[in-house]
PDB file of C-alpha atoms in Angstrom:
ATOM      1  CA  MET A 161       6.975 -98.282  45.546  1.00 51.00           C
ATOM      2  CA  GLY A 162       8.384 -99.999  48.628  1.00 53.00           C
ATOM      3  CA  ALA A 163       6.907-102.946  50.492  1.00 52.00           C
ATOM      4  CA  GLU A 164       6.029-100.673  53.413  1.00 53.00           C
ATOM      5  CA  GLU A 165       3.657 -98.776  51.103  1.00 56.00           C
ATOM      6  CA  LEU A 166       1.786-101.986  50.286  1.00 58.00           C
ATOM      7  CA  SER A 167       1.394-103.261  53.844  1.00 60.00           C
ATOM      8  CA  SER A 168      -2.188-103.875  54.908  1.00 55.00           C
ATOM      9  CA  ASP A 169      -1.748-101.264  57.669  1.00 73.00           C
ATOM     10  CA  ALA A 170      -1.062 -98.555  55.064  1.00 89.00           C
ATOM     11  CA  LEU A 171      -4.002 -99.477  52.816  1.00 93.00           C
ATOM     12  CA  ASN A 172      -7.688 -98.928  53.381  1.00 94.00           C
ATOM     13  CA  GLU A 173     -10.098-101.831  52.926  1.00 94.00           C
ATOM     14  CA  GLN A 174     -10.968-100.911  49.320  1.00 93.00           C
ATOM     15  CA  GLN A 175      -7.321-100.669  48.315  1.00 93.00           C
ATOM     16  CA  ALA A 176      -6.473-104.024  49.881  1.00 93.00           C
ATOM     17  CA  LEU A 177      -9.463-105.640  48.137  1.00 94.00           C
ATOM     18  CA  MET A 178      -8.402-104.223  44.759  1.00 91.00           C
ATOM     19  CA  LEU A 179      -4.892-105.591  45.228  1.00 92.00           C
ATOM     20  CA  ARG A 180      -6.295-109.031  46.079  1.00 93.00           C
ATOM     21  CA  LEU A 181      -8.524-108.918  42.989  1.00 91.00           C
ATOM     22  CA  LEU A 182      -5.575-107.979  40.789  1.00 90.00           C
ATOM     23  CA  LYS A 183      -3.102-110.397  42.386  1.00 92.00           C
ATOM     24  CA  LYS A 184      -2.820-112.401  39.163  1.00 92.00           C
ATOM     25  CA  PRO A 185      -1.336-110.337  36.316  1.00 92.00           C
ATOM     26  CA  LEU A 186      -3.815-109.353  33.619  1.00 93.00           C
ATOM     27  CA  PRO A 187      -3.263-109.337  29.891  1.00 95.00           C
ATOM     28  CA  GLU A 188      -2.118-105.871  28.799  1.00 96.00           C
ATOM     29  CA  ALA A 189      -5.468-105.142  27.112  1.00 96.00           C
ATOM     30  CA  GLY A 190      -7.378-105.973  30.297  1.00 94.00           C
ATOM     31  CA  PHE A 191      -5.112-103.805  32.403  1.00 93.00           C
ATOM     32  CA  ALA A 192      -5.477-100.929  29.929  1.00 96.00           C
ATOM     33  CA  GLU A 193      -9.273-101.267  30.116  1.00 96.00           C
ATOM     34  CA  ILE A 194      -9.215-101.096  33.922  1.00 95.00           C
ATOM     35  CA  ARG A 195      -6.957 -98.021  33.777  1.00 95.00           C
ATOM     36  CA  ARG A 196      -9.308 -96.286  31.310  1.00 97.00           C
ATOM     37  CA  PHE A 197     -12.277 -97.037  33.556  1.00 97.00           C
ATOM     38  CA  ALA A 198     -10.457 -95.705  36.640  1.00 96.00           C
ATOM     39  CA  VAL A 199      -9.509 -92.498  34.797  1.00 97.00           C
ATOM     40  CA  LYS A 200     -13.111 -91.994  33.629  1.00 98.00           C
ATOM     41  CA  LEU A 201     -14.396 -92.541  37.164  1.00 97.00           C
ATOM     42  CA  LEU A 202     -11.903 -90.100  38.687  1.00 97.00           C
ATOM     43  CA  SER A 203     -12.620 -87.577  35.924  1.00 98.00           C
ATOM     44  CA  ARG A 204     -16.351 -87.758  36.602  1.00 98.00           C
ATOM     45  CA  GLN A 205     -15.741 -87.289  40.340  1.00 98.00           C
ATOM     46  CA  LEU A 206     -13.554 -84.256  39.631  1.00 98.00           C
ATOM     47  CA  ASP A 207     -16.229 -82.786  37.342  1.00 98.00           C
ATOM     48  CA  GLU A 208     -18.844 -83.244  40.089  1.00 98.00           C
ATOM     49  CA  THR A 209     -16.579 -81.648  42.702  1.00 98.00           C
ATOM     50  CA  LEU A 210     -15.859 -78.679  40.452  1.00 97.00           C
ATOM     51  CA  GLU A 211     -19.546 -78.259  39.587  1.00 97.00           C
ATOM     52  CA  ASN A 212     -20.488 -78.330  43.277  1.00 98.00           C
ATOM     53  CA  TRP A 213     -17.842 -75.693  44.022  1.00 97.00           C
ATOM     54  CA  GLU A 214     -19.032 -73.505  41.128  1.00 96.00           C
ATOM     55  CA  ASN A 215     -22.627 -73.731  42.370  1.00 96.00           C
ATOM     56  CA  LYS A 216     -21.634 -72.988  45.971  1.00 97.00           C
ATOM     57  CA  GLU A 217     -19.488 -69.988  44.973  1.00 95.00           C
ATOM     58  CA  ASP A 218     -21.896 -68.819  42.233  1.00 95.00           C
ATOM     59  CA  ILE A 219     -19.224 -69.165  39.552  1.00 94.00           C
ATOM     60  CA  THR A 220     -20.583 -68.833  36.017  1.00 94.00           C
ATOM     61  CA  GLY A 221     -19.266 -69.047  32.494  1.00 93.00           C
ATOM     62  CA  GLN A 222     -19.081 -65.256  32.536  1.00 94.00           C
ATOM     63  CA  ASN A 223     -16.556 -65.447  35.392  1.00 93.00           C
ATOM     64  CA  TYR A 224     -14.327 -67.748  33.329  1.00 91.00           C
ATOM     65  CA  TYR A 225     -14.710 -65.492  30.293  1.00 92.00           C
ATOM     66  CA  LYS A 226     -13.608 -62.445  32.292  1.00 89.00           C
ATOM     67  CA  LEU A 227     -10.634 -64.348  33.706  1.00 87.00           C
ATOM     68  CA  SER A 228      -9.601 -65.439  30.213  1.00 87.00           C
ATOM     69  CA  LYS A 229      -9.203 -61.774  29.247  1.00 86.00           C
ATOM     70  CA  VAL A 230      -6.975 -60.868  32.213  1.00 85.00           C
ATOM     71  CA  HIS A 231      -3.199 -60.971  31.954  1.00 75.00           C
ATOM     72  CA  PHE A 232      -1.841 -62.614  35.121  1.00 71.00           C
ATOM     73  CA  ARG A 233       1.877 -62.122  34.594  1.00 71.00           C
ATOM     74  CA  SER A 234       3.291 -59.143  36.398  1.00 65.00           C
ATOM     75  CA  LEU A 235       5.040 -56.470  34.429  1.00 63.00           C
ATOM     76  CA  SER A 236       8.797 -56.494  34.683  1.00 60.00           C
ATOM     77  CA  LYS A 237      10.263 -53.605  36.636  1.00 62.00           C
ATOM     78  CA  LYS A 238      12.685 -51.478  34.670  1.00 59.00           C
ATOM     79  CA  HIS A 239      15.648 -50.219  36.655  1.00 50.00           C
TER      80      HIS A 239
END
């Protein structure tokens, strides 16, 4: 990651604030805890996005079941 990527012009306000908060290195355990929290947060946001899409498109468990039974690889052509 180059210095140009960390310039305040390239970061939004939240990103710049997080960098200021984490300016002093953390103990490894503290850093690992922050990483786990960030992953959980992003995972929850992804779950919500997917659920919203499924509701909007009327996707059900039955749709996933049907897709799980379909073979997506194309058959090889014999010459």
